[in-house]
Amino acid sequence: MADAPVTQGAALEAFYGAATAEQYAEMMDAEMAKVVADLDLVASLLPADATILDTCVGSGHYLAHLATKTPATLEGSDISDAMLATARARLGAKARCFCRSVRSILGILHTIAPSTPEQAQATLRRADMLRPIDGNYGAILNNFALHHATRDDARRAVRGWARALAEGGVLYVSVWEGDGAIDFSGHDGDTTNPMAGMRAVLLPEADLVAWLTESENDDDGSPGLEIVRRRRVVEEEMGGMVALYVVAQRPRVMSTATTT
Protein backbone atom coordinates (compact mmCIF):
# COMPACT_ATOMS: atom_id res chain seq x y z
CA MET A 1 0.00 0.00 0.00
CA ALA A 2 1.39 3.41 -0.94
CA ASP A 3 2.38 5.82 1.78
CA ALA A 4 -0.22 8.47 2.62
CA PRO A 5 0.98 12.05 2.01
CA VAL A 6 2.19 13.97 5.05
CA THR A 7 3.21 17.57 5.60
CA GLN A 8 7.00 17.75 5.83
CA GLY A 9 9.92 20.04 5.02
CA ALA A 10 9.58 23.81 5.05
CA ALA A 11 5.82 23.74 5.61
CA LEU A 12 6.19 21.66 8.77
CA GLU A 13 9.06 23.78 10.06
CA ALA A 14 7.03 26.94 9.43
CA PHE A 15 4.08 25.56 11.38
CA TYR A 16 6.25 24.95 14.45
CA GLY A 17 7.23 28.60 14.72
CA ALA A 18 7.29 30.92 17.73
CA ALA A 19 3.52 31.04 18.31
CA THR A 20 3.13 27.27 18.12
CA ALA A 21 6.18 26.73 20.35
CA GLU A 22 4.67 28.93 23.06
CA GLN A 23 1.30 27.16 22.87
CA TYR A 24 2.98 23.75 22.86
CA ALA A 25 4.98 24.58 25.98
CA GLU A 26 1.82 25.64 27.80
CA MET A 27 0.08 22.43 26.74
CA MET A 28 3.00 20.31 27.95
CA ASP A 29 2.81 21.90 31.40
CA ALA A 30 -0.54 20.13 31.78
CA GLU A 31 0.31 17.01 29.75
CA MET A 32 3.33 16.03 31.83
CA ALA A 33 1.11 14.46 34.50
CA LYS A 34 0.21 11.79 31.91
CA VAL A 35 3.81 10.70 31.29
CA VAL A 36 5.71 11.20 34.57
CA ALA A 37 5.32 7.54 35.55
CA ASP A 38 6.64 6.44 32.14
CA LEU A 39 9.63 8.77 32.34
CA ASP A 40 10.40 7.59 35.86
CA LEU A 41 10.36 4.02 34.54
CA VAL A 42 12.77 5.03 31.77
CA ALA A 43 15.10 6.59 34.35
CA SER A 44 14.97 3.46 36.50
CA LEU A 45 15.97 1.22 33.58
CA LEU A 46 18.92 3.27 32.33
CA PRO A 47 22.27 1.53 32.03
CA ALA A 48 25.29 3.11 33.75
CA ASP A 49 26.84 6.25 32.24
CA ALA A 50 23.84 6.68 29.97
CA THR A 51 23.17 9.34 27.37
CA ILE A 52 19.52 10.18 26.68
CA LEU A 53 18.46 11.50 23.26
CA ASP A 54 15.08 13.14 22.67
CA THR A 55 14.70 13.04 18.89
CA CYS A 56 11.87 15.58 18.86
CA VAL A 57 12.64 17.59 21.98
CA GLY A 58 9.96 20.25 21.53
CA SER A 59 9.70 22.39 24.66
CA GLY A 60 12.22 20.27 26.57
CA HIS A 61 9.78 19.02 29.20
CA TYR A 62 10.85 15.37 29.01
CA LEU A 63 14.57 16.12 29.36
CA ALA A 64 13.92 18.61 32.15
CA HIS A 65 12.05 15.96 34.12
CA LEU A 66 14.69 13.30 33.50
CA ALA A 67 17.37 15.73 34.65
CA THR A 68 15.79 15.56 38.11
CA LYS A 69 15.89 11.75 38.13
CA THR A 70 19.24 10.79 36.66
CA PRO A 71 22.78 12.15 36.13
CA ALA A 72 22.66 10.94 32.52
CA THR A 73 24.01 13.12 29.71
CA LEU A 74 21.10 14.74 27.88
CA GLU A 75 20.75 15.44 24.15
CA GLY A 76 17.82 16.85 22.20
CA SER A 77 17.06 17.67 18.58
CA ASP A 78 14.19 19.32 16.73
CA ILE A 79 13.49 20.78 13.29
CA SER A 80 12.20 24.03 14.84
CA ASP A 81 14.50 26.80 16.04
CA ALA A 82 11.58 28.20 18.05
CA MET A 83 11.07 24.89 19.83
CA LEU A 84 14.78 24.61 20.54
CA ALA A 85 14.82 28.11 22.01
CA THR A 86 11.93 27.14 24.27
CA ALA A 87 13.77 23.98 25.33
CA ARG A 88 16.94 25.94 26.02
CA ALA A 89 15.03 28.34 28.25
CA ARG A 90 13.50 25.44 30.19
CA LEU A 91 16.75 23.53 30.59
CA GLY A 92 18.70 26.67 31.54
CA ALA A 93 22.28 25.91 32.53
CA LYS A 94 21.80 22.32 31.43
CA ALA A 95 21.66 23.42 27.79
CA ARG A 96 24.94 24.04 25.98
CA CYS A 97 26.34 24.88 22.60
CA PHE A 98 27.26 22.04 20.27
CA CYS A 99 30.15 23.78 18.58
CA ARG A 100 30.13 22.35 15.06
CA SER A 101 27.77 21.94 12.15
CA VAL A 102 27.08 18.59 10.52
CA ARG A 103 25.01 18.14 7.36
CA SER A 104 22.95 14.96 7.38
CA ILE A 105 20.62 13.46 4.82
CA LEU A 106 17.46 14.98 6.26
CA GLY A 107 18.57 17.96 8.32
CA ILE A 108 21.35 20.28 9.43
CA LEU A 109 22.71 20.10 12.97
CA HIS A 110 23.89 23.44 14.32
CA THR A 111 24.46 25.34 17.53
CA ILE A 112 21.56 27.00 19.28
CA ALA A 113 22.33 27.18 22.96
CA PRO A 114 25.63 28.65 24.19
CA SER A 115 26.46 28.45 27.89
CA THR A 116 29.35 27.87 30.26
CA PRO A 117 30.96 24.48 29.49
CA GLU A 118 31.30 23.66 33.20
CA GLN A 119 27.53 23.91 33.56
CA ALA A 120 26.72 22.03 30.37
CA GLN A 121 24.65 18.88 30.82
CA ALA A 122 22.45 18.89 27.71
CA THR A 123 23.21 19.31 24.03
CA LEU A 124 20.51 20.71 21.73
CA ARG A 125 20.72 20.42 17.96
CA ARG A 126 18.58 21.40 15.00
CA ALA A 127 17.91 18.19 13.10
CA ASP A 128 15.18 16.12 11.49
CA MET A 129 14.01 13.20 13.65
CA LEU A 130 14.28 10.94 10.58
CA ARG A 131 18.01 11.46 10.18
CA PRO A 132 20.25 8.40 10.59
CA ILE A 133 21.53 8.11 14.17
CA ASP A 134 24.85 6.68 15.25
CA GLY A 135 25.40 6.10 18.93
CA ASN A 136 25.15 3.91 21.95
CA TYR A 137 22.32 5.58 23.82
CA GLY A 138 20.93 4.63 27.20
CA ALA A 139 17.53 5.97 26.15
CA ILE A 140 15.91 7.47 23.06
CA LEU A 141 12.61 9.35 23.23
CA ASN A 142 10.09 10.39 20.58
CA ASN A 143 6.91 12.11 21.67
CA PHE A 144 3.93 12.37 19.28
CA ALA A 145 5.94 13.11 16.17
CA LEU A 146 5.78 9.99 13.99
CA HIS A 147 2.43 11.11 12.56
CA HIS A 148 4.53 13.57 10.54
CA ALA A 149 6.34 10.68 8.83
CA THR A 150 5.28 8.30 6.11
CA ARG A 151 4.88 4.67 7.17
CA ASP A 152 8.15 3.65 5.53
CA ASP A 153 10.07 6.54 7.11
CA ALA A 154 8.51 5.81 10.50
CA ARG A 155 9.64 2.20 10.34
CA ARG A 156 13.17 3.20 9.36
CA ALA A 157 13.28 5.71 12.21
CA VAL A 158 12.06 3.23 14.84
CA ARG A 159 14.48 0.54 13.64
CA GLY A 160 17.30 3.08 13.62
CA TRP A 161 16.54 4.14 17.19
CA ALA A 162 16.50 0.51 18.30
CA ARG A 163 19.84 -0.06 16.62
CA ALA A 164 21.36 2.99 18.36
CA LEU A 165 20.55 1.73 21.88
CA ALA A 166 23.18 0.36 24.24
CA GLU A 167 22.58 -2.99 25.92
CA GLY A 168 19.76 -2.42 28.38
CA GLY A 169 18.92 0.85 26.62
CA VAL A 170 15.32 2.06 26.54
CA LEU A 171 13.15 3.44 23.73
CA TYR A 172 10.12 5.50 24.77
CA VAL A 173 7.71 6.29 21.94
CA SER A 174 4.25 7.82 21.95
CA VAL A 175 2.06 7.99 18.84
CA TRP A 176 -1.46 8.70 17.69
CA GLU A 177 -2.72 5.17 17.19
CA GLY A 178 -5.00 3.94 14.45
CA ASP A 179 -5.17 3.66 10.67
CA GLY A 180 -5.62 6.40 8.09
CA ALA A 181 -5.19 10.17 8.04
CA ILE A 182 -5.57 12.60 10.93
CA ASP A 183 -8.18 15.31 10.41
CA PHE A 184 -6.77 18.14 12.50
CA SER A 185 -9.47 20.56 11.38
CA GLY A 186 -12.20 18.65 13.20
CA HIS A 187 -10.72 18.46 16.69
CA ASP A 188 -12.29 21.63 18.02
CA GLY A 189 -14.94 22.22 15.39
CA ASP A 190 -13.05 25.21 13.96
CA THR A 191 -11.99 24.56 10.39
CA THR A 192 -10.08 27.88 10.35
CA ASN A 193 -7.56 26.71 12.95
CA PRO A 194 -3.87 26.79 11.85
CA MET A 195 -3.65 22.99 11.71
CA ALA A 196 -6.53 22.64 9.25
CA GLY A 197 -4.20 22.12 6.29
CA MET A 198 -1.81 19.78 8.10
CA ARG A 199 -1.49 16.31 6.58
CA ALA A 200 -0.54 13.58 9.04
CA VAL A 201 -1.26 9.90 9.60
CA LEU A 202 -2.19 7.53 12.41
CA LEU A 203 0.08 4.59 13.24
CA PRO A 204 -1.42 1.14 13.91
CA GLU A 205 -0.37 -0.37 17.23
CA ALA A 206 0.49 -3.67 15.55
CA ASP A 207 2.93 -1.93 13.20
CA LEU A 208 4.74 -0.07 15.98
CA VAL A 209 5.04 -3.20 18.14
CA ALA A 210 6.33 -5.22 15.18
CA TRP A 211 8.97 -2.61 14.35
CA LEU A 212 10.11 -2.47 17.97
CA THR A 213 10.37 -6.23 18.43
CA GLU A 214 11.80 -7.28 15.06
CA SER A 215 14.72 -9.58 15.73
CA GLU A 216 18.34 -9.10 14.81
CA ASN A 217 17.87 -11.63 12.00
CA ASP A 218 15.69 -9.18 10.06
CA ASP A 219 16.92 -7.27 7.03
CA ASP A 220 18.55 -4.35 8.83
CA GLY A 221 20.41 -6.44 11.40
CA SER A 222 19.20 -4.39 14.38
CA PRO A 223 18.24 -6.01 17.68
CA GLY A 224 14.68 -6.70 18.70
CA LEU A 225 13.43 -4.90 21.79
CA GLU A 226 11.29 -6.22 24.63
CA ILE A 227 8.08 -4.34 25.48
CA VAL A 228 8.26 -3.20 29.11
CA ARG A 229 5.09 -1.10 29.23
CA ARG A 230 2.33 -0.40 26.71
CA ARG A 231 -0.75 1.69 27.38
CA ARG A 232 -3.55 3.34 25.40
CA VAL A 233 -5.37 6.51 26.41
CA VAL A 234 -8.45 7.94 24.70
CA GLU A 235 -7.97 11.70 24.45
CA GLU A 236 -11.43 13.26 24.47
CA GLU A 237 -10.04 16.78 23.90
CA MET A 238 -8.55 15.45 20.66
CA GLY A 239 -11.87 14.19 19.36
CA GLY A 240 -11.46 10.72 20.84
CA MET A 241 -8.07 10.01 19.26
CA VAL A 242 -6.11 7.21 20.92
CA ALA A 243 -2.68 7.96 22.37
CA LEU A 244 -0.36 4.95 22.53
CA TYR A 245 2.64 5.01 24.89
CA VAL A 246 5.31 2.29 24.66
CA VAL A 247 8.45 1.69 26.71
CA ALA A 248 10.73 -0.94 25.13
CA GLN A 249 14.17 -2.14 26.16
CA ARG A 250 17.10 -3.69 24.34
CA PRO A 251 17.95 -6.97 26.08
CA ARG A 252 21.18 -7.20 28.00
CA VAL A 253 23.59 -9.91 26.90
CA MET A 254 24.26 -12.15 29.87
CA SER A 255 27.90 -13.17 30.09
CA THR A 256 28.57 -16.84 30.81
CA ALA A 257 31.32 -17.51 33.34
CA THR A 258 33.52 -20.51 32.65
CA THR A 259 35.07 -22.58 35.36
CA THR A 260 38.07 -24.89 35.24
mmCIF file of C-alpha atoms in Angstrom:
data_model
loop_
_atom_site.group_PDB
_atom_site.id
_atom_site.type_symbol
_atom_site.label_atom_id
_atom_site.label_comp_id
_atom_site.label_asym_id
_atom_site.label_seq_id
_atom_site.Cartn_x
_atom_site.Cartn_y
_atom_site.Cartn_z
ATOM 1 C CA MET A 1 0.000 0.000 0.000
ATOM 2 C CA ALA A 2 1.386 3.414 -0.942
ATOM 3 C CA ASP A 3 2.382 5.820 1.779
ATOM 4 C CA ALA A 4 -0.221 8.475 2.615
ATOM 5 C CA PRO A 5 0.978 12.054 2.006
ATOM 6 C CA VAL A 6 2.186 13.967 5.052
ATOM 7 C CA THR A 7 3.212 17.573 5.603
ATOM 8 C CA GLN A 8 7.000 17.748 5.830
ATOM 9 C CA GLY A 9 9.916 20.036 5.019
ATOM 10 C CA ALA A 10 9.585 23.809 5.046
ATOM 11 C CA ALA A 11 5.824 23.739 5.610
ATOM 12 C CA LEU A 12 6.188 21.659 8.766
ATOM 13 C CA GLU A 13 9.059 23.780 10.059
ATOM 14 C CA ALA A 14 7.033 26.938 9.430
ATOM 15 C CA PHE A 15 4.085 25.565 11.376
ATOM 16 C CA TYR A 16 6.249 24.947 14.447
ATOM 17 C CA GLY A 17 7.227 28.599 14.720
ATOM 18 C CA ALA A 18 7.285 30.915 17.728
ATOM 19 C CA ALA A 19 3.517 31.039 18.309
ATOM 20 C CA THR A 20 3.132 27.268 18.124
ATOM 21 C CA ALA A 21 6.180 26.730 20.348
ATOM 22 C CA GLU A 22 4.674 28.926 23.060
ATOM 23 C CA GLN A 23 1.299 27.161 22.873
ATOM 24 C CA TYR A 24 2.978 23.755 22.857
ATOM 25 C CA ALA A 25 4.984 24.580 25.985
ATOM 26 C CA GLU A 26 1.816 25.644 27.804
ATOM 27 C CA MET A 27 0.077 22.432 26.742
ATOM 28 C CA MET A 28 2.998 20.310 27.950
ATOM 29 C CA ASP A 29 2.811 21.897 31.405
ATOM 30 C CA ALA A 30 -0.535 20.129 31.777
ATOM 31 C CA GLU A 31 0.306 17.006 29.745
ATOM 32 C CA MET A 32 3.332 16.026 31.830
ATOM 33 C CA ALA A 33 1.112 14.464 34.500
ATOM 34 C CA LYS A 34 0.215 11.787 31.912
ATOM 35 C CA VAL A 35 3.814 10.702 31.293
ATOM 36 C CA VAL A 36 5.711 11.204 34.566
ATOM 37 C CA ALA A 37 5.323 7.537 35.546
ATOM 38 C CA ASP A 38 6.637 6.437 32.141
ATOM 39 C CA LEU A 39 9.626 8.773 32.341
ATOM 40 C CA ASP A 40 10.403 7.593 35.861
ATOM 41 C CA LEU A 41 10.356 4.018 34.537
ATOM 42 C CA VAL A 42 12.768 5.030 31.771
ATOM 43 C CA ALA A 43 15.099 6.590 34.355
ATOM 44 C CA SER A 44 14.973 3.457 36.505
ATOM 45 C CA LEU A 45 15.969 1.223 33.576
ATOM 46 C CA LEU A 46 18.924 3.275 32.331
ATOM 47 C CA PRO A 47 22.270 1.529 32.026
ATOM 48 C CA ALA A 48 25.290 3.106 33.749
ATOM 49 C CA ASP A 49 26.844 6.253 32.241
ATOM 50 C CA ALA A 50 23.843 6.681 29.973
ATOM 51 C CA THR A 51 23.175 9.343 27.374
ATOM 52 C CA ILE A 52 19.517 10.185 26.684
ATOM 53 C CA LEU A 53 18.461 11.497 23.262
ATOM 54 C CA ASP A 54 15.081 13.144 22.673
ATOM 55 C CA THR A 55 14.698 13.036 18.887
ATOM 56 C CA CYS A 56 11.868 15.581 18.862
ATOM 57 C CA VAL A 57 12.644 17.595 21.977
ATOM 58 C CA GLY A 58 9.965 20.255 21.528
ATOM 59 C CA SER A 59 9.697 22.387 24.657
ATOM 60 C CA GLY A 60 12.219 20.270 26.568
ATOM 61 C CA HIS A 61 9.778 19.024 29.204
ATOM 62 C CA TYR A 62 10.851 15.375 29.006
ATOM 63 C CA LEU A 63 14.565 16.122 29.356
ATOM 64 C CA ALA A 64 13.920 18.612 32.148
ATOM 65 C CA HIS A 65 12.051 15.959 34.125
ATOM 66 C CA LEU A 66 14.685 13.303 33.496
ATOM 67 C CA ALA A 67 17.374 15.732 34.649
ATOM 68 C CA THR A 68 15.786 15.562 38.113
ATOM 69 C CA LYS A 69 15.888 11.748 38.126
ATOM 70 C CA THR A 70 19.245 10.788 36.657
ATOM 71 C CA PRO A 71 22.778 12.148 36.133
ATOM 72 C CA ALA A 72 22.655 10.943 32.518
ATOM 73 C CA THR A 73 24.007 13.116 29.713
ATOM 74 C CA LEU A 74 21.097 14.743 27.878
ATOM 75 C CA GLU A 75 20.748 15.444 24.154
ATOM 76 C CA GLY A 76 17.816 16.850 22.201
ATOM 77 C CA SER A 77 17.057 17.667 18.580
ATOM 78 C CA ASP A 78 14.190 19.322 16.730
ATOM 79 C CA ILE A 79 13.488 20.781 13.291
ATOM 80 C CA SER A 80 12.203 24.027 14.843
ATOM 81 C CA ASP A 81 14.501 26.798 16.044
ATOM 82 C CA ALA A 82 11.579 28.197 18.050
ATOM 83 C CA MET A 83 11.068 24.886 19.827
ATOM 84 C CA LEU A 84 14.782 24.610 20.535
ATOM 85 C CA ALA A 85 14.820 28.111 22.006
ATOM 86 C CA THR A 86 11.925 27.137 24.273
ATOM 87 C CA ALA A 87 13.773 23.977 25.327
ATOM 88 C CA ARG A 88 16.941 25.943 26.020
ATOM 89 C CA ALA A 89 15.031 28.341 28.250
ATOM 90 C CA ARG A 90 13.496 25.439 30.191
ATOM 91 C CA LEU A 91 16.749 23.528 30.591
ATOM 92 C CA GLY A 92 18.701 26.667 31.537
ATOM 93 C CA ALA A 93 22.279 25.909 32.530
ATOM 94 C CA LYS A 94 21.803 22.322 31.434
ATOM 95 C CA ALA A 95 21.657 23.423 27.785
ATOM 96 C CA ARG A 96 24.935 24.043 25.984
ATOM 97 C CA CYS A 97 26.343 24.883 22.600
ATOM 98 C CA PHE A 98 27.263 22.036 20.268
ATOM 99 C CA CYS A 99 30.151 23.785 18.576
ATOM 100 C CA ARG A 100 30.135 22.355 15.061
ATOM 101 C CA SER A 101 27.771 21.936 12.149
ATOM 102 C CA VAL A 102 27.085 18.591 10.518
ATOM 103 C CA ARG A 103 25.011 18.141 7.362
ATOM 104 C CA SER A 104 22.947 14.957 7.382
ATOM 105 C CA ILE A 105 20.619 13.461 4.822
ATOM 106 C CA LEU A 106 17.458 14.980 6.265
ATOM 107 C CA GLY A 107 18.569 17.959 8.323
ATOM 108 C CA ILE A 108 21.347 20.278 9.425
ATOM 109 C CA LEU A 109 22.709 20.099 12.966
ATOM 110 C CA HIS A 110 23.888 23.439 14.318
ATOM 111 C CA THR A 111 24.458 25.335 17.528
ATOM 112 C CA ILE A 112 21.561 27.004 19.277
ATOM 113 C CA ALA A 113 22.334 27.183 22.964
ATOM 114 C CA PRO A 114 25.632 28.655 24.193
ATOM 115 C CA SER A 115 26.461 28.454 27.886
ATOM 116 C CA THR A 116 29.353 27.869 30.257
ATOM 117 C CA PRO A 117 30.960 24.481 29.495
ATOM 118 C CA GLU A 118 31.303 23.665 33.198
ATOM 119 C CA GLN A 119 27.528 23.908 33.557
ATOM 120 C CA ALA A 120 26.720 22.035 30.371
ATOM 121 C CA GLN A 121 24.652 18.883 30.819
ATOM 122 C CA ALA A 122 22.448 18.895 27.712
ATOM 123 C CA THR A 123 23.208 19.311 24.026
ATOM 124 C CA LEU A 124 20.508 20.713 21.735
ATOM 125 C CA ARG A 125 20.717 20.421 17.957
ATOM 126 C CA ARG A 126 18.576 21.404 15.000
ATOM 127 C CA ALA A 127 17.910 18.185 13.099
ATOM 128 C CA ASP A 128 15.185 16.119 11.493
ATOM 129 C CA MET A 129 14.012 13.196 13.652
ATOM 130 C CA LEU A 130 14.280 10.942 10.584
ATOM 131 C CA ARG A 131 18.010 11.461 10.180
ATOM 132 C CA PRO A 132 20.246 8.402 10.593
ATOM 133 C CA ILE A 133 21.526 8.111 14.171
ATOM 134 C CA ASP A 134 24.845 6.684 15.250
ATOM 135 C CA GLY A 135 25.398 6.098 18.925
ATOM 136 C CA ASN A 136 25.151 3.914 21.951
ATOM 137 C CA TYR A 137 22.319 5.584 23.821
ATOM 138 C CA GLY A 138 20.932 4.631 27.203
ATOM 139 C CA ALA A 139 17.525 5.972 26.154
ATOM 140 C CA ILE A 140 15.911 7.466 23.061
ATOM 141 C CA LEU A 141 12.612 9.353 23.225
ATOM 142 C CA ASN A 142 10.094 10.393 20.580
ATOM 143 C CA ASN A 143 6.905 12.105 21.672
ATOM 144 C CA PHE A 144 3.934 12.366 19.280
ATOM 145 C CA ALA A 145 5.945 13.113 16.166
ATOM 146 C CA LEU A 146 5.784 9.989 13.993
ATOM 147 C CA HIS A 147 2.432 11.110 12.562
ATOM 148 C CA HIS A 148 4.526 13.573 10.540
ATOM 149 C CA ALA A 149 6.345 10.675 8.834
ATOM 150 C CA THR A 150 5.279 8.297 6.108
ATOM 151 C CA ARG A 151 4.878 4.675 7.175
ATOM 152 C CA ASP A 152 8.153 3.651 5.532
ATOM 153 C CA ASP A 153 10.065 6.537 7.107
ATOM 154 C CA ALA A 154 8.511 5.809 10.501
ATOM 155 C CA ARG A 155 9.643 2.195 10.345
ATOM 156 C CA ARG A 156 13.169 3.203 9.359
ATOM 157 C CA ALA A 157 13.277 5.705 12.206
ATOM 158 C CA VAL A 158 12.065 3.230 14.838
ATOM 159 C CA ARG A 159 14.480 0.543 13.643
ATOM 160 C CA GLY A 160 17.302 3.076 13.616
ATOM 161 C CA TRP A 161 16.543 4.140 17.187
ATOM 162 C CA ALA A 162 16.503 0.507 18.299
ATOM 163 C CA ARG A 163 19.843 -0.056 16.617
ATOM 164 C CA ALA A 164 21.358 2.986 18.360
ATOM 165 C CA LEU A 165 20.547 1.730 21.876
ATOM 166 C CA ALA A 166 23.178 0.360 24.235
ATOM 167 C CA GLU A 167 22.579 -2.994 25.916
ATOM 168 C CA GLY A 168 19.761 -2.421 28.376
ATOM 169 C CA GLY A 169 18.916 0.847 26.620
ATOM 170 C CA VAL A 170 15.317 2.055 26.535
ATOM 171 C CA LEU A 171 13.155 3.440 23.729
ATOM 172 C CA TYR A 172 10.121 5.503 24.772
ATOM 173 C CA VAL A 173 7.710 6.289 21.941
ATOM 174 C CA SER A 174 4.251 7.819 21.954
ATOM 175 C CA VAL A 175 2.059 7.987 18.844
ATOM 176 C CA TRP A 176 -1.463 8.695 17.688
ATOM 177 C CA GLU A 177 -2.720 5.169 17.188
ATOM 178 C CA GLY A 178 -5.004 3.936 14.449
ATOM 179 C CA ASP A 179 -5.167 3.661 10.667
ATOM 180 C CA GLY A 180 -5.624 6.405 8.093
ATOM 181 C CA ALA A 181 -5.193 10.173 8.045
ATOM 182 C CA ILE A 182 -5.571 12.604 10.928
ATOM 183 C CA ASP A 183 -8.184 15.313 10.406
ATOM 184 C CA PHE A 184 -6.766 18.140 12.498
ATOM 185 C CA SER A 185 -9.472 20.559 11.378
ATOM 186 C CA GLY A 186 -12.195 18.652 13.199
ATOM 187 C CA HIS A 187 -10.724 18.459 16.686
ATOM 188 C CA ASP A 188 -12.290 21.632 18.022
ATOM 189 C CA GLY A 189 -14.945 22.218 15.392
ATOM 190 C CA ASP A 190 -13.053 25.214 13.965
ATOM 191 C CA THR A 191 -11.985 24.561 10.391
ATOM 192 C CA THR A 192 -10.075 27.878 10.350
ATOM 193 C CA ASN A 193 -7.558 26.712 12.948
ATOM 194 C CA PRO A 194 -3.871 26.790 11.854
ATOM 195 C CA MET A 195 -3.655 22.987 11.708
ATOM 196 C CA ALA A 196 -6.533 22.644 9.246
ATOM 197 C CA GLY A 197 -4.199 22.119 6.292
ATOM 198 C CA MET A 198 -1.808 19.780 8.099
ATOM 199 C CA ARG A 199 -1.491 16.306 6.578
ATOM 200 C CA ALA A 200 -0.538 13.583 9.043
ATOM 201 C CA VAL A 201 -1.262 9.904 9.601
ATOM 202 C CA LEU A 202 -2.192 7.533 12.408
ATOM 203 C CA LEU A 203 0.078 4.594 13.237
ATOM 204 C CA PRO A 204 -1.418 1.143 13.905
ATOM 205 C CA GLU A 205 -0.368 -0.370 17.226
ATOM 206 C CA ALA A 206 0.486 -3.668 15.553
ATOM 207 C CA ASP A 207 2.927 -1.933 13.199
ATOM 208 C CA LEU A 208 4.741 -0.074 15.980
ATOM 209 C CA VAL A 209 5.040 -3.197 18.139
ATOM 210 C CA ALA A 210 6.329 -5.224 15.175
ATOM 211 C CA TRP A 211 8.974 -2.611 14.354
ATOM 212 C CA LEU A 212 10.112 -2.473 17.971
ATOM 213 C CA THR A 213 10.365 -6.225 18.431
ATOM 214 C CA GLU A 214 11.800 -7.276 15.055
ATOM 215 C CA SER A 215 14.722 -9.580 15.732
ATOM 216 C CA GLU A 216 18.344 -9.104 14.809
ATOM 217 C CA ASN A 217 17.872 -11.626 12.005
ATOM 218 C CA ASP A 218 15.693 -9.177 10.063
ATOM 219 C CA ASP A 219 16.920 -7.268 7.027
ATOM 220 C CA ASP A 220 18.546 -4.347 8.832
ATOM 221 C CA GLY A 221 20.406 -6.437 11.396
ATOM 222 C CA SER A 222 19.203 -4.386 14.385
ATOM 223 C CA PRO A 223 18.237 -6.009 17.683
ATOM 224 C CA GLY A 224 14.678 -6.704 18.700
ATOM 225 C CA LEU A 225 13.429 -4.897 21.790
ATOM 226 C CA GLU A 226 11.291 -6.217 24.630
ATOM 227 C CA ILE A 227 8.085 -4.343 25.480
ATOM 228 C CA VAL A 228 8.257 -3.204 29.115
ATOM 229 C CA ARG A 229 5.089 -1.101 29.232
ATOM 230 C CA ARG A 230 2.335 -0.402 26.714
ATOM 231 C CA ARG A 231 -0.754 1.690 27.378
ATOM 232 C CA ARG A 232 -3.547 3.342 25.403
ATOM 233 C CA VAL A 233 -5.368 6.510 26.412
ATOM 234 C CA VAL A 234 -8.454 7.940 24.703
ATOM 235 C CA GLU A 235 -7.970 11.703 24.445
ATOM 236 C CA GLU A 236 -11.432 13.257 24.465
ATOM 237 C CA GLU A 237 -10.039 16.781 23.904
ATOM 238 C CA MET A 238 -8.554 15.453 20.656
ATOM 239 C CA GLY A 239 -11.867 14.186 19.357
ATOM 240 C CA GLY A 240 -11.459 10.716 20.843
ATOM 241 C CA MET A 241 -8.073 10.013 19.256
ATOM 242 C CA VAL A 242 -6.106 7.211 20.919
ATOM 243 C CA ALA A 243 -2.680 7.960 22.372
ATOM 244 C CA LEU A 244 -0.355 4.951 22.526
ATOM 245 C CA TYR A 245 2.645 5.011 24.892
ATOM 246 C CA VAL A 246 5.309 2.288 24.655
ATOM 247 C CA VAL A 247 8.451 1.691 26.708
ATOM 248 C CA ALA A 248 10.728 -0.943 25.131
ATOM 249 C CA GLN A 249 14.172 -2.140 26.159
ATOM 250 C CA ARG A 250 17.100 -3.688 24.342
ATOM 251 C CA PRO A 251 17.947 -6.974 26.075
ATOM 252 C CA ARG A 252 21.181 -7.202 27.997
ATOM 253 C CA VAL A 253 23.590 -9.909 26.901
ATOM 254 C CA MET A 254 24.264 -12.153 29.872
ATOM 255 C CA SER A 255 27.897 -13.172 30.085
ATOM 256 C CA THR A 256 28.573 -16.837 30.809
ATOM 257 C CA ALA A 257 31.320 -17.513 33.340
ATOM 258 C CA THR A 258 33.522 -20.509 32.649
ATOM 259 C CA THR A 259 35.075 -22.580 35.365
ATOM 260 C CA THR A 260 38.072 -24.886 35.237
#
